[in-house]
XYZ file of C-alpha atoms in Angstrom:
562
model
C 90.904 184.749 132.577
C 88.922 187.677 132.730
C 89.608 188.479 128.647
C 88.202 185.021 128.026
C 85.136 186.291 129.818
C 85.106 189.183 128.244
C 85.249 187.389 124.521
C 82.732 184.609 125.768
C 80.520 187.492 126.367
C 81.110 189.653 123.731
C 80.271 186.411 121.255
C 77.436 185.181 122.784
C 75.818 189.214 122.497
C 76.565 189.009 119.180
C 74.432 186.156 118.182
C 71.669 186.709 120.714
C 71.251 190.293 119.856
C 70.521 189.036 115.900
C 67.645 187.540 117.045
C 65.938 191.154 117.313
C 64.204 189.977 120.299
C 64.787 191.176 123.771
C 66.270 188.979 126.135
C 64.427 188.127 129.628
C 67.140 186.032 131.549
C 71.042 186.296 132.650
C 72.697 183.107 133.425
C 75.324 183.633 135.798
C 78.279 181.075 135.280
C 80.655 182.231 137.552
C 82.385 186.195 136.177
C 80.389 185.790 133.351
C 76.409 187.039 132.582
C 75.040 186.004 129.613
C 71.886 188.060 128.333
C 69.777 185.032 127.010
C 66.077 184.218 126.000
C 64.293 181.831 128.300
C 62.434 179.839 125.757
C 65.191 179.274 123.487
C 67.138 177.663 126.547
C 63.808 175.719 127.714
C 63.256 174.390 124.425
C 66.624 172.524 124.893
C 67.662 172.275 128.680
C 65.262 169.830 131.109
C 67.461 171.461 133.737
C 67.158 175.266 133.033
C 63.048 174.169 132.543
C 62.801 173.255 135.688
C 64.657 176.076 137.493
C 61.807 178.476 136.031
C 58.877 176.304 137.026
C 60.209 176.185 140.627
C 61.037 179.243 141.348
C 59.133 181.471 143.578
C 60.035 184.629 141.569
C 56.657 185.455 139.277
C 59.113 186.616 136.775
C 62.859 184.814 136.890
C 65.211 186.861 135.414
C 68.539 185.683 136.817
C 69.572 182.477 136.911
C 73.373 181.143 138.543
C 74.768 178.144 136.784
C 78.350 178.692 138.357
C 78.743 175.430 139.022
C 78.497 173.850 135.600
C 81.153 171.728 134.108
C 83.672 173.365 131.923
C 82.532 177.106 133.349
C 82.026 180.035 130.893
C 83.188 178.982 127.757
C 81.741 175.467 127.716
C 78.324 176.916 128.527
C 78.896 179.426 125.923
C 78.997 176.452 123.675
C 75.189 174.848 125.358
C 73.962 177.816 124.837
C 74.886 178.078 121.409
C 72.997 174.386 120.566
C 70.090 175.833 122.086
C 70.128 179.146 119.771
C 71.045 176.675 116.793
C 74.372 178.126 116.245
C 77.267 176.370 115.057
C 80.568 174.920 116.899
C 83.363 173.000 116.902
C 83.425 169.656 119.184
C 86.497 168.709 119.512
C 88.824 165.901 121.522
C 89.616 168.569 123.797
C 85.791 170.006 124.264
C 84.134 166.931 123.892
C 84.420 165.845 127.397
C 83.547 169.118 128.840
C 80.573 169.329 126.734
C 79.183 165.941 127.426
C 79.495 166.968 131.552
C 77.493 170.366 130.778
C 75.002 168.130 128.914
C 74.344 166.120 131.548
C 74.102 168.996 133.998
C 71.680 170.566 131.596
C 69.726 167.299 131.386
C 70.165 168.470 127.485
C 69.477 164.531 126.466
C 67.610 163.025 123.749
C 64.797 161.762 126.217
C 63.785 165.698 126.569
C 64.315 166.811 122.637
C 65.709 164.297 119.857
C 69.007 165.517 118.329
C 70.243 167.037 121.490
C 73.585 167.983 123.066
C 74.552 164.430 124.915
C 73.371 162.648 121.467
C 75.955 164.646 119.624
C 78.852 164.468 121.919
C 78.307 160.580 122.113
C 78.579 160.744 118.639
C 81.618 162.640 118.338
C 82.908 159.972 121.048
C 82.354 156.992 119.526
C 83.154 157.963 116.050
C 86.083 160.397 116.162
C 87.601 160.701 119.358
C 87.505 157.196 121.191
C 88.513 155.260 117.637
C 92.436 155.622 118.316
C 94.393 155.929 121.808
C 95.598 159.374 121.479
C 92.241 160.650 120.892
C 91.192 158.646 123.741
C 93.866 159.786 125.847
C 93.188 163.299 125.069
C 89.745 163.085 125.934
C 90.451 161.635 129.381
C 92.854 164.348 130.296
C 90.172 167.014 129.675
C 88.182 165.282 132.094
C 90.938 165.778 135.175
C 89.229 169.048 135.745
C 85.849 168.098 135.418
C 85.750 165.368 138.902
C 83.562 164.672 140.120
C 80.949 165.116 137.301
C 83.320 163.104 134.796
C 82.935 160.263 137.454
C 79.272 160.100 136.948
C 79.110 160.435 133.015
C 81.126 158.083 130.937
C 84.698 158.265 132.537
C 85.000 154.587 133.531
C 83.931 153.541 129.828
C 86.469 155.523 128.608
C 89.629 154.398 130.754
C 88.160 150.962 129.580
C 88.567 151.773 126.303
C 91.702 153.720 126.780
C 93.161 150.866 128.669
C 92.226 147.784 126.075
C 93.968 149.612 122.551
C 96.752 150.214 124.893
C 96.783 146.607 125.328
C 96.997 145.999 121.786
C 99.599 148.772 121.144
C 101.741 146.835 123.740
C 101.130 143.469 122.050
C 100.669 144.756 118.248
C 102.286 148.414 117.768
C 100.733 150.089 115.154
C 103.844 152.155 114.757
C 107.358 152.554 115.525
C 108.591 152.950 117.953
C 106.843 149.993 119.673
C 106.676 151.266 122.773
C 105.478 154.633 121.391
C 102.007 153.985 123.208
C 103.732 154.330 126.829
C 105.024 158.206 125.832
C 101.054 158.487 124.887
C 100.006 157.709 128.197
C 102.236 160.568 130.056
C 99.958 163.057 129.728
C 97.609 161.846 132.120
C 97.415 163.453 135.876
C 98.613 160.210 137.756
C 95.188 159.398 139.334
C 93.752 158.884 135.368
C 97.359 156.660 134.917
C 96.755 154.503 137.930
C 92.906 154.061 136.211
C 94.594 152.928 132.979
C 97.102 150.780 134.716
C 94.599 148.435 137.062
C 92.621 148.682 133.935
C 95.242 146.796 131.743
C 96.411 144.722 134.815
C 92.731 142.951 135.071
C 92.822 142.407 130.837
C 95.815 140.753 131.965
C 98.714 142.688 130.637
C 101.918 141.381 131.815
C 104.296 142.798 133.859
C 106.775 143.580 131.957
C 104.446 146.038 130.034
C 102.651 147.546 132.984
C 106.766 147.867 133.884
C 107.329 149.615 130.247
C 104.236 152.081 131.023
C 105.418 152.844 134.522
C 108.783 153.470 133.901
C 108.264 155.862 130.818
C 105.573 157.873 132.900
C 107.725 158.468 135.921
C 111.222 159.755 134.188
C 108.955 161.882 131.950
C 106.958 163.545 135.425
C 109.936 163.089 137.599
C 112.472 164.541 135.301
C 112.202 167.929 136.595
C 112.452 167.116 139.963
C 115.827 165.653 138.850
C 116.942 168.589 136.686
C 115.974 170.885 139.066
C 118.562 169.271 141.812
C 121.412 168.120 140.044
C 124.699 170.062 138.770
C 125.205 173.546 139.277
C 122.530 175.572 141.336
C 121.143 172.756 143.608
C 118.963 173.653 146.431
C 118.571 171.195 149.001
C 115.531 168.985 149.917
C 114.762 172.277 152.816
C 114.827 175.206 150.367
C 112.876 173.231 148.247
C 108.979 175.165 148.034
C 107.133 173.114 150.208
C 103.995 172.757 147.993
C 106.387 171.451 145.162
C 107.883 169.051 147.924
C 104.704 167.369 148.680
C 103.287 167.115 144.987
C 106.053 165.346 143.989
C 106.093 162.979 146.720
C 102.690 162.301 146.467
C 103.073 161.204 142.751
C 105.911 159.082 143.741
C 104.093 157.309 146.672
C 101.339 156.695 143.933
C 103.765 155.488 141.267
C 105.604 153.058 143.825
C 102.282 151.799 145.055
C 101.676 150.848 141.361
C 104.651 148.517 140.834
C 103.605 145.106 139.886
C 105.016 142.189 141.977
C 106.979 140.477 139.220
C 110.599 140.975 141.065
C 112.064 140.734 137.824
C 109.986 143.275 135.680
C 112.061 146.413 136.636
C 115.786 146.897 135.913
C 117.848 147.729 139.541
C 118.934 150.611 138.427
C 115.551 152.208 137.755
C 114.922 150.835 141.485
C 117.506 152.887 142.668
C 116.471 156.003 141.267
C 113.089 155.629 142.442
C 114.568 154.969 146.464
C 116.899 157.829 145.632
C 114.297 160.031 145.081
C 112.200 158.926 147.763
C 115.035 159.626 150.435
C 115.109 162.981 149.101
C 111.757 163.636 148.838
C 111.497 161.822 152.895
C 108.750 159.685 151.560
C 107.108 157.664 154.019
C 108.471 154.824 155.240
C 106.265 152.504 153.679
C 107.554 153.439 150.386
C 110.769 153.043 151.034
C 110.646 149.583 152.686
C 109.228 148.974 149.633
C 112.020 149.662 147.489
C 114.448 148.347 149.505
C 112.694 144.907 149.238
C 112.427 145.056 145.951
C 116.373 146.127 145.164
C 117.691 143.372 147.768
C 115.744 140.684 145.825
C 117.461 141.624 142.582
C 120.681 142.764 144.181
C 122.638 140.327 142.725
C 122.221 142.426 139.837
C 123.629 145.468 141.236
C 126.647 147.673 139.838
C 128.913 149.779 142.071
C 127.353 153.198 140.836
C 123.717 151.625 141.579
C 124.824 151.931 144.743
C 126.567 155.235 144.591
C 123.199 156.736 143.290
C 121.900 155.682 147.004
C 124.659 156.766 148.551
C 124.688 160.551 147.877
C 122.962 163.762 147.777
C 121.922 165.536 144.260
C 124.729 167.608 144.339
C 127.033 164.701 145.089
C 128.620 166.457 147.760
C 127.197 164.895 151.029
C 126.808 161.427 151.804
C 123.382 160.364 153.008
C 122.218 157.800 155.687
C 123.346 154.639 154.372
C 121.139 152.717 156.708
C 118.989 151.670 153.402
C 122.186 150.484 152.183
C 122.986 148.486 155.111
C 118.968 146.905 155.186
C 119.552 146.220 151.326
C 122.339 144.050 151.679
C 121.237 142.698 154.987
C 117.888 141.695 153.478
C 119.779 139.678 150.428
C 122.184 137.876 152.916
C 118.629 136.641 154.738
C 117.266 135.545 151.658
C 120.208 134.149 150.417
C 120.114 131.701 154.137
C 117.058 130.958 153.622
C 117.533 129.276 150.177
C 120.505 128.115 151.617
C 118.471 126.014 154.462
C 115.713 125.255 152.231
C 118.201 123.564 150.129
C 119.750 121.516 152.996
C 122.769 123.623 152.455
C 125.478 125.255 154.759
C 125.366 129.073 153.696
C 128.601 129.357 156.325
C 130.386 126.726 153.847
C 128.909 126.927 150.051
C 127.794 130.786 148.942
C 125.965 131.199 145.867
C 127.284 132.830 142.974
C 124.552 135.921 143.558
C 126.337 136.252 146.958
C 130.046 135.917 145.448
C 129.248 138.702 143.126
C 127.744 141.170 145.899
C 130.619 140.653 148.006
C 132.737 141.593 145.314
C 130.336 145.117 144.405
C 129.910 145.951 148.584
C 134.104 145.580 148.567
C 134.211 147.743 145.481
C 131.408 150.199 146.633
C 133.038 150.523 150.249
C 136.102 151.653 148.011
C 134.164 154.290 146.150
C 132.723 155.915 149.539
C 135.713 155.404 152.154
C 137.411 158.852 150.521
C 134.268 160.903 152.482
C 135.428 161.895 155.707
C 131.749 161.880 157.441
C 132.333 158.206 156.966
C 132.655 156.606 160.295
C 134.372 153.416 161.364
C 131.203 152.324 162.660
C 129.568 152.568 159.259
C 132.322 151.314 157.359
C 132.282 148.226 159.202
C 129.274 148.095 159.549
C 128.765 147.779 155.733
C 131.394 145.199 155.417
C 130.664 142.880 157.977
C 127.122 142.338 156.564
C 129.064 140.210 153.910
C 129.654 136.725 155.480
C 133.511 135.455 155.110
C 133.049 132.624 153.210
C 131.666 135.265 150.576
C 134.698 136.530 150.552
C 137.417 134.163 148.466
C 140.172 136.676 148.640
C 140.089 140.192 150.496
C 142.258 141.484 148.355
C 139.008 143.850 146.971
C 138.581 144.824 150.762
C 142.024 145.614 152.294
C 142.115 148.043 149.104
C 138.951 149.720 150.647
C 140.381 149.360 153.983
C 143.688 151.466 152.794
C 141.714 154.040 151.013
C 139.603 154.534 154.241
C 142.982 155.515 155.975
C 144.350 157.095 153.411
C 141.029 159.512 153.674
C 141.555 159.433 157.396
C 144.887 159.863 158.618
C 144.312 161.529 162.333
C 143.509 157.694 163.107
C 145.277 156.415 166.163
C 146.366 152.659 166.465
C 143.035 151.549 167.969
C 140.813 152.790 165.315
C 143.371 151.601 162.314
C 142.933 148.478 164.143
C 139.731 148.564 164.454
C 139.101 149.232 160.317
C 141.333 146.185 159.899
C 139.619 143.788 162.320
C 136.767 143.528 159.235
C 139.910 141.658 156.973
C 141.400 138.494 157.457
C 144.890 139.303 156.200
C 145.772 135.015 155.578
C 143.005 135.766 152.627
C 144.918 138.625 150.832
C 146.725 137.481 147.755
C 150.728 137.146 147.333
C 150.689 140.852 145.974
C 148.317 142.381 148.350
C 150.262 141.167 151.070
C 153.454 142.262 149.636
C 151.701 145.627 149.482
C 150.502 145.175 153.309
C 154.052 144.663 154.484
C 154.984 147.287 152.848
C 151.695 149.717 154.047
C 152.824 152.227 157.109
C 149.377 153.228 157.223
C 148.184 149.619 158.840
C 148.959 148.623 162.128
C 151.857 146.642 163.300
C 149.503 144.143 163.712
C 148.325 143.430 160.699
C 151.553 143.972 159.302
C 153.353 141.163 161.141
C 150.820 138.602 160.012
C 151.340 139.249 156.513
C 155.160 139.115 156.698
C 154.575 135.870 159.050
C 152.426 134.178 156.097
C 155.373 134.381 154.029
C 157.645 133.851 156.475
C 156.085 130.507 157.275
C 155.811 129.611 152.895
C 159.701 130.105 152.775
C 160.020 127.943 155.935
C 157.996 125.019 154.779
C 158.969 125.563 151.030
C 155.566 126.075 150.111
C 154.159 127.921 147.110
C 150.841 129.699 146.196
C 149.558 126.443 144.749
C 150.291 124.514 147.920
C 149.390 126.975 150.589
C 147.836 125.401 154.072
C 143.876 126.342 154.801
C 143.427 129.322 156.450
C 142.458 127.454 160.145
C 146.384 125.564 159.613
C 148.411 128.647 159.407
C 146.169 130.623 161.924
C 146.837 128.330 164.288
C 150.693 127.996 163.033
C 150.852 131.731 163.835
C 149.231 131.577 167.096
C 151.458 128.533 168.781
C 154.945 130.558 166.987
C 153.267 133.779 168.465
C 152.953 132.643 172.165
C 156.592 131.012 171.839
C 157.993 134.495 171.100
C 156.537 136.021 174.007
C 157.732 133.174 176.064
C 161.434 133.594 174.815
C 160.735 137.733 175.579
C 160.046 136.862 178.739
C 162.792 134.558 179.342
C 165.088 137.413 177.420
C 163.978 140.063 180.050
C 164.589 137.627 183.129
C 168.129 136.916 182.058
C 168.908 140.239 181.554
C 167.678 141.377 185.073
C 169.550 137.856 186.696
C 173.074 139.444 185.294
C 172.395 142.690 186.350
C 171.877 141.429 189.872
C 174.644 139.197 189.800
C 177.414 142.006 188.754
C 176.268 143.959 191.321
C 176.590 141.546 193.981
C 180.230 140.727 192.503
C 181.143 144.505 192.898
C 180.344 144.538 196.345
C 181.747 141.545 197.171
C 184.638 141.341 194.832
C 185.632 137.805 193.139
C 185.122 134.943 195.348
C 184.570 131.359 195.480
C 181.066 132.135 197.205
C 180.304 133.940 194.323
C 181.604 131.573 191.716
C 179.680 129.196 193.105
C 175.965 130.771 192.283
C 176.686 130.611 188.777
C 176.175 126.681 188.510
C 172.774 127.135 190.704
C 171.625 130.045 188.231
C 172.527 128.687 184.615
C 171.087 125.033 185.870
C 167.724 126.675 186.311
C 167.923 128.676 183.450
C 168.971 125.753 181.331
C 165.717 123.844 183.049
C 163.885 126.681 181.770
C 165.437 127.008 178.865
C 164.513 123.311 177.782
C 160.876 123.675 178.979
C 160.664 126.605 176.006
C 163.068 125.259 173.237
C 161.139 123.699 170.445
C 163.794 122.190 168.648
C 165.006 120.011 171.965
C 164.433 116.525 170.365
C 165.457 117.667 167.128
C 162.302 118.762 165.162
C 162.087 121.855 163.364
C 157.789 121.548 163.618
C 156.399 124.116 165.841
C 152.869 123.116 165.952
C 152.567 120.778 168.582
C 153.878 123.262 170.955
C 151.005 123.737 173.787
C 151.132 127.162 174.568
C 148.171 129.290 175.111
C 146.211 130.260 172.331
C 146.072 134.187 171.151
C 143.320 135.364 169.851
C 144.675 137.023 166.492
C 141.132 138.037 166.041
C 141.125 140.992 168.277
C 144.606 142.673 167.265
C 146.166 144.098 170.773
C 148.809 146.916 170.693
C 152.014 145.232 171.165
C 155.136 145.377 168.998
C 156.791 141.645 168.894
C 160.717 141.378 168.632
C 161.835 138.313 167.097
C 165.598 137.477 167.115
């Protein structure tokens, strides 16, 4: 900084000093002091005039213009007009120069020809005639707020915004979105000018969506190469200053979305929620997001999810709950279509649901290997898909065994307690081939799925003649209760024989004796015929009236059938 003072200087001397006059006034513009003549800068500058005329000093020889636009070198560049001395306005300059002219009050209403004539010349001639040259021009003005707010800034996003419009509509070039890399060099406060600027022309959403999409992977980028692979630091080591920069611009890119559900792809949604859990955006932002994914989410692919799911480094799982108020907030919409159409969501799902019951299943695969996965979670997840969803769980109870697989200090409770989110009459001939098979599921759920077989072979059904769901449940609960009856019945009998060979020993063999064994096998035949199903010759045990179990809630008991 201080050699661009230095050469600012050292020009300006050289050209002053050629006018073999002495010089009577330093301008001050910040570092910088410029040894200049007062008349040549009066002749020019309303604003420099004036400072001399008011000024209480007889004699003003010093004179601080620190706080012009552009600083040192763009004054160096006034001052030149005034002394009549050629330079180079440029795309980049132009900007800065018209500011300084203003400041200067060096317009045309004080002396024809003058600085703000010739940089509005430059403007509308050279650099305003084609969007990169407008584009240029408005990022030289990000430093020059506030004074580029009170010049010509708004004319220029206007113009700015309306070729962009016919870029978008008419590319001039290839490729045709070649106008939305254009706008990326703008700070985003000049890109959110451009963008309400094309939204009230009436640019549609799908191109504002083009626009916002390119800007934020070209400013987010880093943030993304920075913490991903090798070398990640986490969101605490990140510099602080960094931290907040970038979740300010992503704040002011989500709060530019348009609110055409369909104009962004889901994946580009999840990146942007990614980011803002990583970055701890507010939670405005993020509610945001999350509406915007579960309104789409039929759309959604396993590793959309997964890009939620998990830190950078792909190493630690985050807090699913936007997961869980993703899916939740789909299911809700999904009802309420449901009801507005008269429907029964509990009987008829649409095919959007269908095919995010299938992804959650899948997805709950893909994170059930992470031990810092609870039960709690994992069901949690699950159970936000309603059953009817659900054809077959076949997708599910392959989640359910790679969750225990991942977790095998599980006790009998908590495998039960993974299981209780499957309905194991649902699982396919295979799968539950496979679950009998399984030693990491319960007993439970292992003696239904032998039992659904069990009760095919019985009846002589087939796959393509299998009883509803509600039938066999309830087959299996009546044949359940009747085996713990005839346990029950097993364990009496067994104590009644006991008792009676020890009475026989201590009596020995007698006709008292002898005659308790009619009394005791005529009661046990009475109860015997209370319990036996087959007692007027039918085979059907469905009508039995037992008490009902409530399969529902797996308990920890081993049944013995013989």
């Amino acid at each position: 900084m201080a050699n661009r003072l230095s050469l600012a200087m050292e020009r300006t001397g050289q050209w002053v000093f050629s006018q073999e006059i002495p010089t009577d006034v330093i301008v001050e513009v910040g570092e910088a002091n410029f040894s200049l003549h007062k008349f040549m800068l009066v002749a020019k500058s309303n604003h420099i005039r004036k400072l001399i005329l008011d000024s209480k000093e007889a004699d003003l020889t010093r004179i601080d213009l620190s706080d012009i636009p552009g600083g040192p070198e763009i004054f160096e560049k006034a001052a030149k007009f005034c002394y009549g001395v050629n330079f180079e306005i440029t795309v980049h300059n132009v900007a800065a120069l018209r500011c300084a002219a203003e400041y200067l009050q060096m317009t045309d209403k004080y002396c024809d020809n003058n600085l703000a004539g010739r940089t509005e010349d430059f403007l509308s001639q050279v650099a305003l005639t084609s969007l990169s040259g407008a584009l240029v021009v408005l990022k030289s003005c990000e430093d020059l707020l506030p004074m580029a707010e009170t010049s010509r800034l708004s004319k220029d996003v206007e113009i700015a915004s309306a070729k962009a419009c016919v870029e978008a509509n008419f590319p001039s070039r290839s490729p045709p979105n070649w106008w939305t890399e254009e706008l990326t060099i703008l700070d985003i406060t000049f890109f959110a000018k451009i963008v309400a600027s094309m939204r009230s022309r009436g640019a549609k959403g799908l191109t504002l969506a083009s626009a916002i999409i390119t800007y934020t992977e070209r400013s987010l980028r880093d943030l993304v190469r920075d913490h991903s692979g090798n070398g990640t630091r986490s969101a605490d080591s990140m510099d602080s200053d960094l931290r907040a920069r970038q979740r300010e611009l992503l704040e002011s890119i989500v709060a530019l979305l348009p609110s055409e559900k369909s104009a962004f792809p889901i994946n580009f949604l999840c990146c942007l929620l990614r980011t803002a859990i990583f970055l701890r955006a507010d939670t405005r932002c993020k509610n945001e997001l999350e509406k915007r994914i579960s309104m789409i989410l039929e759309h959604v692919t396993v590793d959309d999810l997964l890009v939620l799911s998990f830190t950078y480094d792909g190493e630690r799982l985050f807090d699913l709950e936007s997961v869980r108020r993703i899916i939740s907030g789909f299911v809700e919409k999904e009802k309420n279509v449901a009801v507005f159409n008269a429907g029964d969501f509990r009987e008829v799902c649409s095919t959007g649901m269908l095919r995010v019951a299938k992804t959650v299943d899948a997805y709950l695969g893909e994170i059930a290997t992470y031990g810092e996965l609870s039960i709690s979670k994992f069901n949690g997840i699950a159970n936000l898909v309603p059953k009817t969803a659900r054809k077959a769980d076949d997708d599910l109870y392959r989640a359910i065994d790679i969750y225990l697989k991942a977790h095998p200090n599980l006790d009998e409770i908590e495998r039960e307690k993974v299981c209780s989110v499957m309905d194991p009459l649902k699982l396919s001939y295979e799968a539950r081939v496979h679950a009998s098979q399984n030693k990491r599921l319960p007993v439970q759920i292992v003696l239904h799925a032998l039992y659904y077989d069990q009760l095919k072979l019985r009846s002589g059904a087939d796959d393509h003649k299998t009883p509803d769901a509600l039938t066999t449940r309830n087959q299996l609960q009546a044949d359940t209760s009747l085996v713990k009856e005839n346990e029950a019945l097993r364990t009496e009998l067994l104590k009644m024989k006991m008792y009676i060979q020890d009475i026989q020993k201590s009596q020995g063999t007698t006709s008292k004796g002898s005659a308790k064994k009619p009394t005791f096998f005529s009661s046990v035949s009475k109860t015997l015929g209370k319990l036996n199903p087959f007692k007027h010759g039918s085979k059907d045990t469905s009508n039995i009236d037992d008490g009902m179990v409530d399969l529902t809630k797996p308990r920890r008991r081993r049944f013995s059938i013989s």
